[in-house]
Amino acid sequence: MRIYLATSNKHKLAEARHVLSKYSIEVEQKQVKKLEVQADDVERIAEEAAKRLCEQGEDLTVVEDAGLYINALNGFPGPYSEYVYKTLGIPGILKLMDGVADRSAYFKSAVAVCAGSSVRVFVGIAEGNIAEEPRGSGGFGFDPIFIPLGLNKTFAEMTLEEKGEISHRGRAFKALAEWLKKYK
Ligand code: ITT
């Protein structure tokens, strides 16, 4: 089986491919113009973008939207993670967290697929804490400052495989794969 991932992020593509390969699902990158709606949550953003792709007849095309939610900052940056990563970056987030005792946070991934003209959304969450300083060079985005619960290394210190086992994206794509295997 083959699905199409509408993304410009090569790390996302690699992570999705890694998880889905275990289900013998191939992932092809699709260079389509993705609708960028402003919404309060990643589920809505992914769902609306997938709906638009459905209207254009893009069957088995997947959109993923993800964000980092920091509890002490009332869930910021959440759905604004891309913008905040580009503007404040990791130093800006660490500055906002300076002296903050509650460093708990989570990543959320929403994977929306257009399948047979309707849209389904699968969500994955990874709980953890914001590190005091960046560590590691793997992954992308906020990976160097995210320490998943129960571990003492950041996502950026993990291999693609290790991150995929416990990450928000790994979980959401696993749920998609299980659904595809059952119903497609
Ligand atoms: P698309 O082309 O698929 O939209 P993107 O990079 O814009 O790719 P998102 O909007 O889903 O992806 O992600 C928003 C930001 O959240 C992204 O720029 C990262 O900074 C951060 N992010 C998302 N997933 C992450 C992960 O697994 N690890 C670290 N940071 C992540």
CSV table of N, CA, C and O in Angstrom, one decimal, residues 1-4 16-28 173-174 176-181:
chain,number,residue,atom,x,y,z
A,1,MET,N,0.8,-1.2,0.0
A,1,MET,CA,0.0,0.0,0.0
A,1,MET,C,0.9,1.3,0.0
A,1,MET,O,2.0,1.2,0.6
A,2,ARG,N,0.4,2.3,-0.6
A,2,ARG,CA,1.1,3.5,-0.7
A,2,ARG,C,0.2,4.7,-0.3
A,2,ARG,O,-0.9,4.8,-0.7
A,3,ILE,N,0.8,5.6,0.6
A,3,ILE,CA,0.1,6.8,0.9
A,3,ILE,C,0.9,8.0,0.5
A,3,ILE,O,2.1,7.8,0.3
A,4,TYR,N,0.3,9.2,0.5
A,4,TYR,CA,1.1,10.4,0.2
A,4,TYR,C,1.1,11.3,1.3
A,4,TYR,O,0.0,11.5,2.0
A,16,ALA,N,7.8,9.4,9.5
A,16,ALA,CA,6.5,8.7,9.1
A,16,ALA,C,6.9,7.4,8.3
A,16,ALA,O,6.3,6.4,8.5
A,17,ARG,N,7.9,7.5,7.4
A,17,ARG,CA,8.3,6.4,6.6
A,17,ARG,C,8.8,5.3,7.5
A,17,ARG,O,8.5,4.1,7.3
A,18,HIS,N,9.5,5.6,8.5
A,18,HIS,CA,10.1,4.6,9.4
A,18,HIS,C,9.0,3.8,10.1
A,18,HIS,O,9.0,2.6,10.2
A,19,VAL,N,8.0,4.5,10.7
A,19,VAL,CA,6.9,3.8,11.4
A,19,VAL,C,6.1,3.0,10.4
A,19,VAL,O,5.8,1.8,10.6
A,20,LEU,N,5.7,3.6,9.2
A,20,LEU,CA,4.8,2.9,8.3
A,20,LEU,C,5.5,1.7,7.6
A,20,LEU,O,4.8,0.8,7.2
A,21,SER,N,6.8,1.8,7.5
A,21,SER,CA,7.5,0.7,6.8
A,21,SER,C,7.2,-0.6,7.6
A,21,SER,O,7.2,-1.7,7.0
A,22,LYS,N,7.0,-0.5,8.9
A,22,LYS,CA,6.8,-1.8,9.7
A,22,LYS,C,5.4,-2.4,9.3
A,22,LYS,O,5.1,-3.5,9.6
A,23,TYR,N,4.6,-1.6,8.7
A,23,TYR,CA,3.2,-2.1,8.3
A,23,TYR,C,3.2,-2.3,6.7
A,23,TYR,O,2.1,-2.4,6.1
A,24,SER,N,4.4,-2.3,6.1
A,24,SER,CA,4.5,-2.4,4.6
A,24,SER,C,3.7,-1.3,3.9
A,24,SER,O,3.1,-1.6,2.9
A,25,ILE,N,3.7,-0.1,4.5
A,25,ILE,CA,3.0,1.0,3.8
A,25,ILE,C,4.1,2.0,3.3
A,25,ILE,O,5.0,2.4,4.2
A,26,GLU,N,4.1,2.2,2.1
A,26,GLU,CA,5.1,3.2,1.5
A,26,GLU,C,4.6,4.6,1.6
A,26,GLU,O,3.4,4.8,1.5
A,27,VAL,N,5.5,5.5,1.8
A,27,VAL,CA,5.1,6.9,1.9
A,27,VAL,C,5.8,7.8,0.8
A,27,VAL,O,7.0,7.8,0.8
A,28,GLU,N,5.0,8.4,0.0
A,28,GLU,CA,5.6,9.3,-1.0
A,28,GLU,C,5.3,10.7,-0.6
A,28,GLU,O,4.2,11.1,-0.2
A,173,PHE,N,1.0,8.0,13.7
A,173,PHE,CA,1.2,7.3,12.5
A,173,PHE,C,0.9,5.8,12.7
A,173,PHE,O,0.4,5.1,11.8
A,174,LYS,N,1.2,5.3,13.9
A,174,LYS,CA,0.9,3.9,14.2
A,174,LYS,C,-0.7,3.7,14.1
A,174,LYS,O,-1.2,2.7,13.6
A,176,LEU,N,-2.8,5.5,12.5
A,176,LEU,CA,-3.2,5.5,11.1
A,176,LEU,C,-3.0,4.2,10.4
A,176,LEU,O,-3.8,3.7,9.7
A,177,ALA,N,-1.8,3.6,10.6
A,177,ALA,CA,-1.4,2.4,9.9
A,177,ALA,C,-2.4,1.3,10.3
A,177,ALA,O,-2.8,0.5,9.5
A,178,GLU,N,-2.7,1.2,11.6
A,178,GLU,CA,-3.6,0.1,12.0
A,178,GLU,C,-5.0,0.3,11.4
A,178,GLU,O,-5.6,-0.7,11.0
A,179,TRP,N,-5.4,1.5,11.3
A,179,TRP,CA,-6.7,1.8,10.7
A,179,TRP,C,-6.7,1.4,9.2
A,179,TRP,O,-7.6,0.8,8.6
A,180,LEU,N,-5.6,1.8,8.5
A,180,LEU,CA,-5.5,1.6,7.1
A,180,LEU,C,-5.5,0.1,6.8
A,180,LEU,O,-6.1,-0.4,5.9
A,181,LYS,N,-4.8,-0.7,7.7
A,181,LYS,CA,-4.6,-2.1,7.5
A,181,LYS,C,-6.0,-2.8,7.7
A,181,LYS,O,-6.3,-3.8,7.0
